[in-house]
Coordinates of C-alpha atoms in Angstrom, one line a residue:
Chain A
M1 CA 7.3 -16.3 -10.1
T2 CA 4.1 -16.7 -8.1
D3 CA 1.7 -14.3 -9.9
W4 CA 3.2 -15.4 -12.7
H5 CA -0.6 -16.3 -14.8
T6 CA -1.6 -12.3 -13.4
Q7 CA 1.4 -10.5 -15.6
T8 CA 0.5 -8.6 -18.7
L9 CA 3.1 -8.9 -21.7
T10 CA 4.3 -5.4 -20.2
G11 CA 4.9 -5.7 -16.4
V12 CA 7.1 -8.6 -17.9
R13 CA 8.6 -6.9 -20.8
D14 CA 9.4 -4.4 -17.3
L15 CA 10.8 -7.1 -15.6
L16 CA 12.8 -8.5 -17.7
A17 CA 14.5 -5.1 -19.4
R18 CA 15.4 -4.0 -15.9
R19 CA 16.9 -7.7 -15.4
D20 CA 15.0 -8.3 -11.8
I21 CA 14.4 -12.0 -13.7
G22 CA 16.1 -13.1 -16.6
A23 CA 14.6 -14.8 -19.8
R24 CA 15.1 -18.2 -18.0
E25 CA 13.1 -17.5 -15.4
A26 CA 10.7 -16.0 -17.2
V27 CA 10.8 -19.7 -19.4
Q28 CA 10.9 -21.2 -16.3
A29 CA 7.5 -19.6 -15.2
S30 CA 5.8 -20.1 -18.2
L31 CA 6.5 -23.4 -18.4
D32 CA 5.7 -24.1 -14.4
R33 CA 2.0 -22.9 -15.2
I34 CA 1.6 -24.9 -18.7
Q35 CA 2.4 -28.1 -16.1
A36 CA 0.1 -26.6 -13.8
T37 CA -3.1 -25.7 -16.1
E38 CA -2.9 -27.9 -19.0
D39 CA -4.2 -31.0 -18.1
R40 CA -7.3 -29.3 -17.4
I41 CA -7.1 -27.1 -20.2
S42 CA -5.5 -29.2 -23.2
S43 CA -4.7 -25.8 -24.9
L44 CA -1.4 -26.7 -26.6
L45 CA 0.1 -29.6 -29.0
H46 CA 3.6 -29.2 -28.8
V47 CA 5.5 -27.8 -25.5
D48 CA 9.1 -27.3 -26.7
A49 CA 10.6 -26.5 -22.9
E50 CA 14.2 -28.0 -24.1
Q51 CA 14.8 -25.3 -27.0
A52 CA 12.7 -22.6 -25.1
L53 CA 14.9 -23.0 -22.1
N54 CA 18.2 -23.2 -24.7
R55 CA 17.2 -20.2 -26.4
A56 CA 16.8 -18.5 -23.1
R57 CA 20.1 -19.1 -22.0
K58 CA 21.8 -17.6 -25.0
L59 CA 19.3 -14.4 -24.1
D60 CA 20.2 -14.2 -21.0
E61 CA 24.1 -14.4 -21.5
L62 CA 24.0 -11.9 -24.2
G63 CA 21.9 -9.6 -22.7
P64 CA 18.9 -7.2 -24.1
G65 CA 19.9 -6.2 -27.8
Q66 CA 18.8 -2.9 -29.2
N67 CA 15.7 -2.8 -31.1
Q68 CA 14.6 -6.1 -29.2
P69 CA 11.3 -4.8 -27.2
L70 CA 10.6 -8.5 -26.7
W71 CA 13.4 -9.6 -25.0
G72 CA 12.9 -12.7 -22.8
V73 CA 9.4 -12.7 -22.8
P74 CA 7.7 -16.2 -23.4
L75 CA 4.8 -16.9 -26.1
V76 CA 2.9 -19.2 -27.6
V77 CA 2.0 -19.4 -31.4
K78 CA -1.1 -21.2 -33.0
D79 CA 0.2 -24.6 -35.1
V80 CA -0.8 -23.0 -38.5
F81 CA 2.1 -21.0 -38.4
T82 CA 5.7 -22.7 -39.9
T83 CA 8.3 -22.8 -36.9
K84 CA 11.6 -24.3 -37.7
G85 CA 12.5 -27.8 -36.3
T86 CA 9.1 -28.5 -34.3
P87 CA 6.2 -29.9 -35.5
S88 CA 3.6 -27.3 -37.2
T89 CA 0.2 -29.6 -37.7
C90 CA -2.0 -27.4 -38.1
G91 CA -4.5 -29.2 -36.2
S92 CA -4.6 -32.1 -38.5
K93 CA -3.5 -35.7 -39.1
M94 CA -2.5 -34.3 -42.8
L95 CA 0.4 -32.6 -40.5
Q96 CA 0.9 -34.6 -37.9
S97 CA 4.7 -35.4 -38.8
F98 CA 5.8 -32.4 -40.7
V99 CA 8.4 -30.5 -39.2
P100 CA 9.4 -27.1 -41.1
F101 CA 12.8 -25.9 -42.4
Y102 CA 11.8 -22.1 -41.8
D103 CA 10.2 -19.9 -39.9
A104 CA 7.0 -18.0 -40.9
E105 CA 7.8 -14.2 -40.9
V106 CA 5.9 -13.3 -38.1
I107 CA 7.8 -16.0 -35.9
R108 CA 10.6 -14.8 -37.0
R109 CA 10.1 -11.5 -36.4
L110 CA 9.0 -12.2 -32.8
K111 CA 12.5 -14.2 -32.4
E112 CA 14.1 -10.9 -33.8
A113 CA 12.6 -8.9 -31.1
G114 CA 13.7 -11.4 -28.2
A115 CA 10.8 -13.8 -27.5
V116 CA 11.1 -17.3 -27.0
I117 CA 8.2 -19.4 -28.1
V118 CA 7.4 -22.1 -25.7
A119 CA 4.6 -23.7 -27.6
K120 CA 2.2 -24.4 -30.3
S121 CA -1.2 -24.3 -29.6
N122 CA -4.2 -26.4 -30.6
M123 CA -6.7 -25.4 -32.9
D124 CA -9.2 -26.4 -35.6
E125 CA -8.0 -28.5 -38.0
F126 CA -6.5 -25.9 -41.1
A127 CA -8.2 -23.0 -39.2
M128 CA -11.8 -24.6 -40.1
G129 CA -14.1 -24.0 -37.4
S130 CA -15.1 -21.6 -34.6
S131 CA -14.8 -23.6 -31.4
T132 CA -11.5 -26.1 -31.8
E133 CA -13.4 -29.2 -31.5
N134 CA -12.3 -30.1 -35.0
S135 CA -8.6 -30.5 -34.1
A136 CA -7.7 -34.0 -35.0
F137 CA -5.9 -34.2 -31.6
Q138 CA -7.5 -32.9 -28.5
M139 CA -10.7 -30.9 -27.2
T140 CA -9.3 -27.3 -25.8
R141 CA -11.8 -26.8 -22.6
N142 CA -12.1 -22.9 -21.9
P143 CA -10.5 -21.6 -18.5
W144 CA -13.8 -19.8 -17.5
D145 CA -15.7 -22.9 -17.4
L146 CA -14.4 -26.4 -18.5
S147 CA -17.3 -27.3 -20.2
R148 CA -17.4 -24.8 -22.6
V149 CA -15.5 -24.2 -25.9
P150 CA -12.3 -21.4 -26.0
G151 CA -14.3 -20.4 -29.6
G152 CA -12.0 -20.8 -32.8
S153 CA -10.3 -21.7 -34.6
S154 CA -7.4 -19.9 -32.2
G155 CA -8.9 -21.5 -29.3
G156 CA -5.7 -23.2 -28.1
S157 CA -4.5 -19.4 -28.2
A158 CA -6.8 -17.9 -26.9
A159 CA -7.4 -20.6 -23.5
S160 CA -3.7 -20.6 -23.3
T161 CA -3.5 -17.0 -22.7
A162 CA -6.5 -16.5 -20.7
A163 CA -4.8 -19.9 -18.2
G164 CA -1.3 -17.2 -17.9
Q165 CA 0.9 -20.1 -19.8
T166 CA 1.8 -16.6 -21.1
P167 CA 1.7 -13.0 -21.5
A168 CA 0.4 -13.2 -24.8
S169 CA -0.2 -15.4 -27.9
L170 CA -0.4 -15.3 -31.7
G171 CA -3.5 -16.6 -33.6
T172 CA -5.1 -16.1 -37.0
D173 CA -8.3 -14.9 -38.0
T174 CA -10.1 -16.2 -41.5
G175 CA -13.1 -14.9 -40.3
G176 CA -13.2 -14.6 -36.3
S177 CA -10.7 -16.8 -35.7
I178 CA -8.8 -14.2 -33.1
R179 CA -11.3 -12.0 -32.1
Q180 CA -14.0 -14.8 -31.5
P181 CA -12.2 -17.0 -28.9
A182 CA -10.3 -13.7 -27.3
G183 CA -14.0 -12.6 -26.2
F184 CA -15.0 -16.4 -25.1
C185 CA -11.7 -16.2 -23.5
G186 CA -12.0 -12.6 -21.7
L187 CA -8.6 -11.7 -23.7
A188 CA -8.0 -8.3 -26.2
G189 CA -7.5 -9.8 -29.4
L190 CA -7.2 -7.7 -32.7
K191 CA -7.0 -8.6 -36.8
P192 CA -5.1 -6.0 -38.5
T193 CA -5.6 -4.5 -41.7
Y194 CA -5.8 -7.4 -44.3
G195 CA -1.8 -7.0 -45.4
R196 CA -0.6 -5.3 -42.5
V197 CA 1.1 -8.7 -41.3
S198 CA 2.5 -11.3 -43.4
R199 CA 1.5 -14.6 -44.4
F200 CA 4.5 -16.3 -45.2
G201 CA 4.7 -19.3 -43.6
L202 CA 0.9 -19.1 -42.3
V203 CA -0.3 -22.3 -43.7
A204 CA -2.9 -21.1 -45.9
Y205 CA -6.7 -21.6 -45.2
G206 CA -8.6 -18.7 -47.0
S207 CA -6.0 -17.0 -48.8
S208 CA -7.5 -13.5 -49.2
L209 CA -9.0 -13.5 -45.8
D210 CA -6.5 -14.5 -43.3
Q211 CA -4.7 -12.4 -41.0
A212 CA -2.6 -13.4 -38.0
G213 CA -3.0 -10.9 -35.0
P214 CA -2.0 -10.7 -31.0
M215 CA -3.8 -12.0 -28.5
A216 CA -3.4 -10.6 -25.0
R217 CA -4.4 -9.8 -21.9
T218 CA -4.8 -5.8 -22.5
V219 CA -4.8 -3.4 -25.0
R220 CA -1.3 -2.0 -25.1
D221 CA 0.3 -5.8 -24.8
V222 CA -2.2 -6.1 -28.0
A223 CA -0.5 -3.2 -29.6
Q224 CA 3.2 -4.3 -28.2
V225 CA 2.9 -7.8 -30.4
L226 CA 0.9 -6.3 -33.3
E227 CA 4.6 -3.3 -33.6
V228 CA 6.5 -6.6 -33.6
I229 CA 4.8 -8.4 -36.4
A230 CA 3.7 -5.8 -38.7
G231 CA 5.0 -4.4 -41.8
H232 CA 6.1 -5.1 -45.4
D233 CA 7.2 -8.6 -46.1
P234 CA 8.7 -8.6 -50.1
K235 CA 8.1 -12.7 -49.7
D236 CA 3.4 -12.0 -49.3
S237 CA 3.3 -10.4 -52.4
T238 CA -0.4 -9.6 -50.7
S239 CA 1.7 -7.6 -47.2
A240 CA 0.9 -4.1 -47.9
P241 CA 4.0 -1.8 -49.0
V242 CA 2.7 1.1 -45.9
Q243 CA 4.5 2.5 -43.0
V244 CA 3.7 1.2 -39.3
P245 CA 3.0 3.3 -36.3
A246 CA 4.1 3.0 -33.2
Y247 CA 1.5 1.8 -31.8
T248 CA 2.2 1.9 -28.1
R249 CA 3.4 5.1 -28.0
A250 CA 0.2 6.4 -29.9
L251 CA -1.7 4.9 -26.7
D252 CA -0.5 7.6 -24.4
H253 CA -2.0 10.2 -26.8
R254 CA -5.2 9.4 -25.7
E255 CA -6.6 10.2 -22.3
D256 CA -11.0 9.8 -23.2
L257 CA -12.8 9.6 -26.6
R258 CA -13.5 13.0 -26.9
G259 CA -13.9 13.9 -30.7
L260 CA -14.2 10.7 -31.7
R261 CA -17.6 9.6 -33.8
V262 CA -18.4 5.9 -33.0
G263 CA -20.9 4.2 -34.8
V264 CA -23.6 1.8 -33.9
P265 CA -24.5 0.0 -36.4
A266 CA -28.8 -1.6 -35.9
E267 CA -27.2 -4.8 -37.9
Y268 CA -25.6 -5.8 -34.8
W269 CA -27.7 -4.4 -32.3
G270 CA -30.8 -6.2 -33.1
E271 CA -33.0 -9.7 -32.7
G272 CA -31.2 -13.1 -31.5
I273 CA -28.7 -11.4 -29.3
D274 CA -28.2 -13.5 -25.9
P275 CA -30.1 -10.7 -23.0
E276 CA -26.5 -10.8 -21.1
V277 CA -24.4 -9.8 -24.7
M278 CA -26.9 -7.2 -24.9
E279 CA -26.5 -5.9 -21.4
A280 CA -22.7 -6.0 -21.2
C281 CA -22.3 -4.6 -24.4
E282 CA -25.1 -1.3 -23.8
Q283 CA -23.1 -0.8 -20.5
A284 CA -19.5 -0.6 -22.7
L285 CA -21.5 1.4 -25.2
D286 CA -22.8 4.2 -22.0
R287 CA -19.0 3.9 -21.1
I288 CA -18.1 5.3 -24.9
R289 CA -20.2 7.6 -24.2
D290 CA -19.3 9.3 -20.5
L291 CA -15.9 8.9 -22.3
G292 CA -16.6 11.5 -24.4
A293 CA -17.3 9.9 -27.5
Q294 CA -20.3 10.6 -29.7
T295 CA -22.5 8.2 -30.9
V296 CA -23.9 7.6 -34.3
P297 CA -26.4 5.0 -35.8
I298 CA -25.2 3.5 -38.7
S299 CA -27.5 1.1 -41.0
L300 CA -25.0 -1.9 -43.1
P301 CA -28.1 -4.0 -44.4
H302 CA -25.7 -5.7 -46.7
T303 CA -24.4 -7.5 -43.4
K304 CA -27.1 -10.5 -43.5
F305 CA -25.7 -11.6 -46.3
A306 CA -21.8 -12.1 -45.0
I307 CA -22.4 -14.7 -43.6
A308 CA -23.1 -16.9 -46.9
A309 CA -20.7 -14.9 -49.5
Y310 CA -17.9 -16.0 -46.6
Y311 CA -18.8 -19.0 -46.7
I312 CA -18.8 -19.5 -50.5
I313 CA -15.6 -17.2 -50.9
V314 CA -13.6 -19.4 -47.6
M315 CA -14.6 -23.0 -49.1
A316 CA -13.2 -22.2 -52.3
E317 CA -10.0 -20.4 -51.3
A318 CA -9.9 -23.5 -48.9
S319 CA -10.4 -26.7 -51.7
S320 CA -8.0 -25.1 -53.6
N321 CA -5.4 -24.0 -51.0
L322 CA -5.7 -27.7 -50.0
A323 CA -5.2 -29.2 -53.2
R324 CA -1.3 -29.5 -52.5
Y325 CA -1.9 -32.1 -50.2
D326 CA -1.4 -35.0 -52.3
G327 CA 1.0 -37.4 -50.2
V328 CA 3.9 -36.6 -52.6
R329 CA 6.1 -33.9 -51.2
Y330 CA 5.0 -34.1 -47.3
G331 CA 2.3 -34.5 -45.1
L332 CA 0.5 -38.2 -44.5
R333 CA 0.7 -40.8 -47.3
D334 CA -1.8 -43.9 -48.0
S335 CA 1.6 -45.9 -48.5
A336 CA -0.7 -48.9 -49.2
A337 CA -1.3 -47.6 -52.4
K338 CA -0.5 -48.9 -55.8
E339 CA -0.8 -45.7 -58.0
L340 CA -0.6 -42.8 -57.8
K341 CA -4.2 -41.5 -58.6
D342 CA -5.3 -44.1 -55.3
M343 CA -2.7 -42.7 -53.5
Y344 CA -3.7 -39.3 -54.2
T345 CA -7.4 -40.2 -52.7
G346 CA -5.9 -42.5 -50.0
S347 CA -3.7 -40.1 -48.6
R348 CA -6.6 -36.7 -48.4
S349 CA -9.3 -39.2 -46.7
Q350 CA -7.2 -40.5 -44.2
G351 CA -5.6 -36.8 -43.7
F352 CA -8.8 -34.4 -43.4
G353 CA -11.1 -35.1 -40.7
P354 CA -14.8 -34.3 -41.8
E355 CA -15.3 -30.5 -41.6
V356 CA -11.9 -30.4 -43.9
Q357 CA -14.0 -32.8 -46.2
R358 CA -17.1 -31.1 -46.2
R359 CA -15.5 -27.8 -47.3
I360 CA -13.2 -29.2 -49.9
L361 CA -16.8 -30.6 -51.1
L362 CA -18.6 -27.6 -50.7
G363 CA -15.6 -25.4 -52.7
T364 CA -15.4 -28.2 -55.1
Y365 CA -18.6 -27.7 -56.2
V366 CA -19.3 -23.7 -55.5
L367 CA -15.9 -23.8 -58.3
S368 CA -17.0 -26.4 -60.8
A369 CA -18.1 -25.5 -64.5
G370 CA -22.0 -24.8 -64.3
Y371 CA -22.1 -23.2 -60.5
Y372 CA -19.3 -21.0 -60.9
D373 CA -21.5 -18.0 -61.6
A374 CA -24.4 -18.7 -59.2
Y375 CA -21.9 -19.1 -56.2
Y376 CA -18.3 -17.7 -56.1
K377 CA -18.9 -15.3 -58.5
K378 CA -21.6 -13.9 -57.3
A379 CA -20.1 -13.7 -53.6
A380 CA -17.4 -11.9 -55.0
Q381 CA -20.0 -9.5 -55.9
V382 CA -22.0 -8.8 -53.0
R383 CA -18.4 -8.9 -50.8
R384 CA -18.1 -5.9 -53.1
L385 CA -21.4 -4.3 -51.9
I386 CA -20.6 -5.1 -48.4
T387 CA -16.7 -3.7 -48.6
E388 CA -18.6 -0.3 -49.8
E389 CA -21.1 -0.5 -47.1
Y390 CA -18.8 -0.5 -44.2
E391 CA -16.2 2.3 -46.0
Q392 CA -18.9 4.6 -46.8
A393 CA -20.2 3.8 -43.3
L394 CA -16.8 4.6 -41.6
T395 CA -16.8 8.0 -43.2
E396 CA -19.9 9.1 -41.0
C397 CA -17.6 7.9 -38.1
D398 CA -14.6 6.7 -37.1
L399 CA -15.2 3.8 -35.9
L400 CA -17.8 1.1 -35.4
C401 CA -18.7 -0.9 -32.6
A402 CA -20.6 -4.1 -32.0
P403 CA -20.8 -7.7 -30.0
I404 CA -18.2 -10.0 -31.0
A405 CA -20.9 -13.0 -31.0
P406 CA -24.5 -13.5 -30.1
T407 CA -24.1 -15.4 -27.1
A408 CA -21.1 -16.1 -24.9
A409 CA -19.2 -19.3 -25.2
F410 CA -21.2 -22.0 -25.7
A411 CA -20.9 -25.9 -24.5
L412 CA -18.4 -28.4 -26.1
G413 CA -20.7 -30.3 -28.1
E414 CA -23.9 -27.9 -28.4
K415 CA -23.3 -27.3 -31.6
S416 CA -21.0 -29.7 -33.1
S417 CA -23.0 -32.3 -34.6
D418 CA -24.2 -29.4 -37.3
P419 CA -22.2 -27.3 -39.6
L420 CA -24.8 -24.8 -40.8
Q421 CA -25.8 -23.5 -36.6
M422 CA -22.0 -23.2 -36.1
Y423 CA -21.2 -21.4 -39.5
L424 CA -23.5 -18.9 -38.2
T425 CA -22.2 -17.9 -34.5
D426 CA -19.6 -15.9 -36.5
V427 CA -22.4 -13.7 -37.8
F428 CA -21.0 -10.5 -35.9
T429 CA -17.1 -11.5 -37.5
N430 CA -16.7 -12.5 -40.8
P431 CA -18.1 -9.4 -42.6
L432 CA -15.0 -7.6 -41.7
N433 CA -12.7 -10.2 -43.4
L434 CA -14.7 -10.0 -46.2
T435 CA -13.6 -6.2 -46.5
G436 CA -10.6 -6.3 -44.9
L437 CA -10.8 -3.9 -42.3
P438 CA -8.9 -4.1 -38.5
G439 CA -11.3 -5.4 -35.7
L440 CA -10.2 -5.7 -31.9
C441 CA -12.2 -7.4 -30.1
L442 CA -11.6 -6.5 -26.1
P443 CA -13.1 -7.7 -22.7
V444 CA -15.9 -5.5 -21.1
G445 CA -17.4 -7.5 -18.2
Q446 CA -19.0 -10.5 -16.9
G447 CA -22.7 -12.3 -18.4
S448 CA -25.0 -12.1 -15.8
R449 CA -25.6 -15.2 -15.8
T450 CA -23.5 -17.5 -17.4
K451 CA -20.3 -15.5 -15.2
M452 CA -19.0 -16.3 -19.1
P453 CA -16.6 -12.9 -20.4
I454 CA -18.7 -10.9 -23.1
G455 CA -15.8 -9.4 -25.6
L456 CA -16.7 -5.6 -28.0
Q457 CA -15.5 -5.6 -30.7
L458 CA -14.5 -1.8 -32.6
F459 CA -13.7 -1.8 -36.3
G460 CA -11.8 0.5 -38.2
R461 CA -10.6 1.9 -41.0
A462 CA -7.9 -0.2 -43.5
F463 CA -4.6 0.2 -42.0
E464 CA -5.8 2.7 -39.0
E465 CA -5.0 0.1 -36.4
Q466 CA -3.9 3.0 -33.9
T467 CA -7.2 4.2 -34.0
I468 CA -9.4 1.4 -32.4
L469 CA -6.4 0.5 -30.6
Q470 CA -6.3 4.1 -28.8
A471 CA -10.6 3.8 -28.3
G472 CA -10.0 0.3 -26.9
H473 CA -7.2 1.2 -24.7
V474 CA -9.7 3.9 -23.4
L475 CA -12.4 2.2 -22.7
E476 CA -10.7 -0.7 -21.0
Q477 CA -8.9 1.4 -18.7
A478 CA -12.6 3.1 -17.6
L479 CA -14.5 -0.8 -17.2
P480 CA -13.7 -3.0 -14.1
P481 CA -10.9 -5.3 -14.9
L482 CA -12.0 -8.9 -15.0
P483 CA -10.8 -11.4 -12.0
Q484 CA -9.1 -14.3 -12.9
P485 CA -10.9 -17.7 -14.9
S486 CA -13.0 -19.1 -12.6
A487 CA -11.7 -22.9 -13.7
L488 CA -8.4 -21.9 -12.5
A489 CA -9.2 -20.1 -9.9
D490 CA -7.9 -22.9 -6.7
L491 CA -4.3 -22.6 -8.2
T492 CA -2.1 -19.9 -7.3
Chain B
M1 CA -33.3 -25.2 -52.7
T2 CA -30.4 -26.8 -53.9
K3 CA -31.2 -30.7 -54.0
M4 CA -28.1 -32.8 -53.4
D5 CA -28.3 -36.4 -53.6
P6 CA -25.6 -39.2 -52.8
K7 CA -24.4 -39.5 -56.3
D8 CA -23.7 -35.9 -56.8
V9 CA -21.4 -35.9 -53.7
A10 CA -19.6 -39.4 -54.9
A11 CA -19.4 -36.9 -58.1
I12 CA -17.5 -34.4 -56.6
A13 CA -15.8 -35.8 -54.4
E14 CA -13.9 -37.7 -57.0
L15 CA -13.1 -34.5 -58.9
A16 CA -11.1 -33.5 -55.0
R17 CA -9.9 -36.4 -55.0
L18 CA -11.7 -37.4 -51.7
E19 CA -13.8 -40.8 -51.0
C20 CA -16.4 -41.2 -48.6
D21 CA -18.4 -44.0 -47.5
D22 CA -21.9 -44.4 -48.4
A23 CA -23.1 -43.3 -44.7
T24 CA -20.9 -40.4 -45.6
L25 CA -22.2 -39.5 -48.9
Q26 CA -25.7 -39.9 -47.4
T27 CA -24.0 -37.3 -44.4
F28 CA -22.7 -34.6 -46.6
A29 CA -25.6 -34.6 -48.9
R30 CA -27.7 -33.7 -46.5
Q31 CA -25.5 -31.5 -44.5
L32 CA -24.5 -29.4 -48.0
E33 CA -28.4 -29.6 -48.9
D34 CA -28.9 -27.5 -45.8
I35 CA -25.7 -25.2 -46.4
L36 CA -26.1 -24.4 -49.8
T37 CA -29.9 -23.9 -49.3
Y38 CA -28.8 -21.2 -47.3
M39 CA -26.2 -19.7 -49.6
D40 CA -29.4 -19.2 -51.7
T41 CA -29.9 -16.1 -49.6
L42 CA -27.8 -14.4 -51.9
N43 CA -30.3 -14.9 -55.1
Q44 CA -32.5 -11.8 -52.9
L45 CA -29.5 -10.0 -53.8
D46 CA -29.6 -8.1 -58.3
T47 CA -25.4 -7.9 -58.7
S48 CA -25.9 -7.8 -62.5
E49 CA -24.4 -4.1 -62.5
V50 CA -21.6 -4.9 -59.2
Q51 CA -17.5 -5.9 -59.6
P52 CA -16.6 -8.9 -58.4
L53 CA -14.1 -8.2 -55.3
Y54 CA -12.0 -10.9 -54.9
S55 CA -9.1 -9.7 -52.7
P56 CA -8.9 -6.8 -50.6
V57 CA -5.6 -5.8 -51.7
R58 CA -5.4 -2.6 -52.3
H59 CA -1.8 -1.9 -53.5
E60 CA -0.7 -2.7 -57.1
T61 CA 0.9 -6.0 -57.8
A62 CA 4.7 -6.4 -56.6
F63 CA 6.6 -7.2 -59.7
R64 CA 10.5 -9.1 -59.7
G65 CA 13.1 -9.8 -61.3
D66 CA 12.9 -13.7 -62.4
E67 CA 16.1 -14.3 -61.5
V68 CA 16.9 -18.0 -60.2
R69 CA 17.9 -18.4 -56.3
Q70 CA 18.5 -21.1 -54.8
E71 CA 17.0 -20.8 -50.7
Y72 CA 17.0 -24.2 -49.5
S73 CA 19.1 -27.3 -50.1
R74 CA 18.0 -30.1 -51.4
E75 CA 17.7 -32.1 -48.4
E76 CA 15.9 -29.8 -46.8
L77 CA 13.1 -29.6 -49.4
L78 CA 13.0 -33.7 -49.2
S79 CA 13.0 -33.6 -45.6
N80 CA 9.6 -34.3 -45.3
A81 CA 8.9 -36.4 -48.0
P82 CA 7.0 -39.9 -47.6
E83 CA 9.2 -41.5 -49.2
A84 CA 12.5 -40.0 -51.2
D85 CA 15.5 -41.4 -52.5
G86 CA 17.5 -38.7 -51.2
R87 CA 17.8 -37.2 -54.4
Y88 CA 13.6 -37.4 -56.1
F89 CA 10.7 -37.7 -54.1
I90 CA 9.2 -41.1 -54.5
V91 CA 5.5 -41.9 -55.9
P92 CA 3.7 -45.0 -56.9
K93 CA 3.7 -45.6 -60.5
V94 CA 1.5 -43.6 -62.8
F95 CA -1.2 -46.0 -63.9

């Protein structure tokens, strides 16, 4: 297929459903595109060509089954998901040789829907980062400009999809790790409501914040993948027993935004935003009004405390979750250690990179006896204030709208030596994880100065993903489509 | 302003079963001090009357019967072990 990299998931799916192409042809096209682009962007950690082609051959033999909306579609998933028989490293030396014997629930659902997982994507180690520079293995580059970051922590998934390796990918979002890389790479990306998608088989980072979700070239494609992965899973006690609507069908029920109240929170549209981001997002806001929505000024004064609350909570949860890596049952072991305690310490010190160690130390500190109330409990109290504030705002409007980040994708190395500066880039995405509410990122144009993609996000009420998907879809149709990523434009 | 010196970091590292050389302790001390000082902004808020929110889960905890099930084989469970004897995980002596 000559135009594989420009295909949407819906387009590929239709070609497959009509049997214009077979599953093998689709998978081969994906592998060819990986071959052509990977040396420039380094978005993938493991490509399982043989396994993917074998599976495609089987699918071709059987033909599309009932309820297989992703039949034959190649996908890339973040290396944070366990995949049976394929290494799942989480971007860490600690799990370099870890091969799971079970699939994460979302992977199981994708396979059941007929999808073919062709590769696992690069990520910040244990999902801790905003640029994918914390991967223990390689540096992923942004397909729009190879000197810039793809965002993070799902930067490998974002770069891969933006490069057209597959029409969609899976990421996870603990503090913005789906939405921000989607924004930096010119994609649509959704963080579902906490509990909407199972976390079984998702390597834990911040258990009260982590949520898996799709990234793709269009909102419709995002809706299609969500429809497959969403739904109650008894294996995850935080998975919500809530009905899953037919998201893709819901998209056909809206042609404009009439009757929608879109909240514009002052705290997201003020100081510290790069003028090119402001310009692109304000133009999108004008489109939203042209399409018939009423915009409502909103104030969310506690937003400025979100980063501090978020990092205390996520580090506390991380230190607790990462206590399991002790060199006993799986993962790296310091085999030189003569005694058990030395083995724990040696294994953890050799297996974890500097950012992971920093977060474990901070988490250990804020949970320790003398500091628990001052930090962890305090952050949880502020989390309630923020959550109540957002929920109140969403009674005054149907959705909220904000830029995804204060700047477009920054340069590789620009922030990697100063952890606090890196944390502050999450300012517009963190609050949503504290509240558990869903958020959709969609590209609204290119920066006038950098020519990099600019993303806008829409926040919705809990379990009302269809509202933000519908609004995003209508807005997307009204905006000019982005061109192909410039750093790959010479490849056809 | 939270003070953090390399000795403090070493004590936390001990609790977390991590080991850092002196240069790393120096760097971490400076970075942790920066980060914790930023966290102190939360003290501007009076939260004395606020119930902490630890999880955004909105549904009741689901319980199931405590029944023994074998989901995986011993071989699978041992498959990623750094050292095993086919039946157990093998570790160095405890002390």
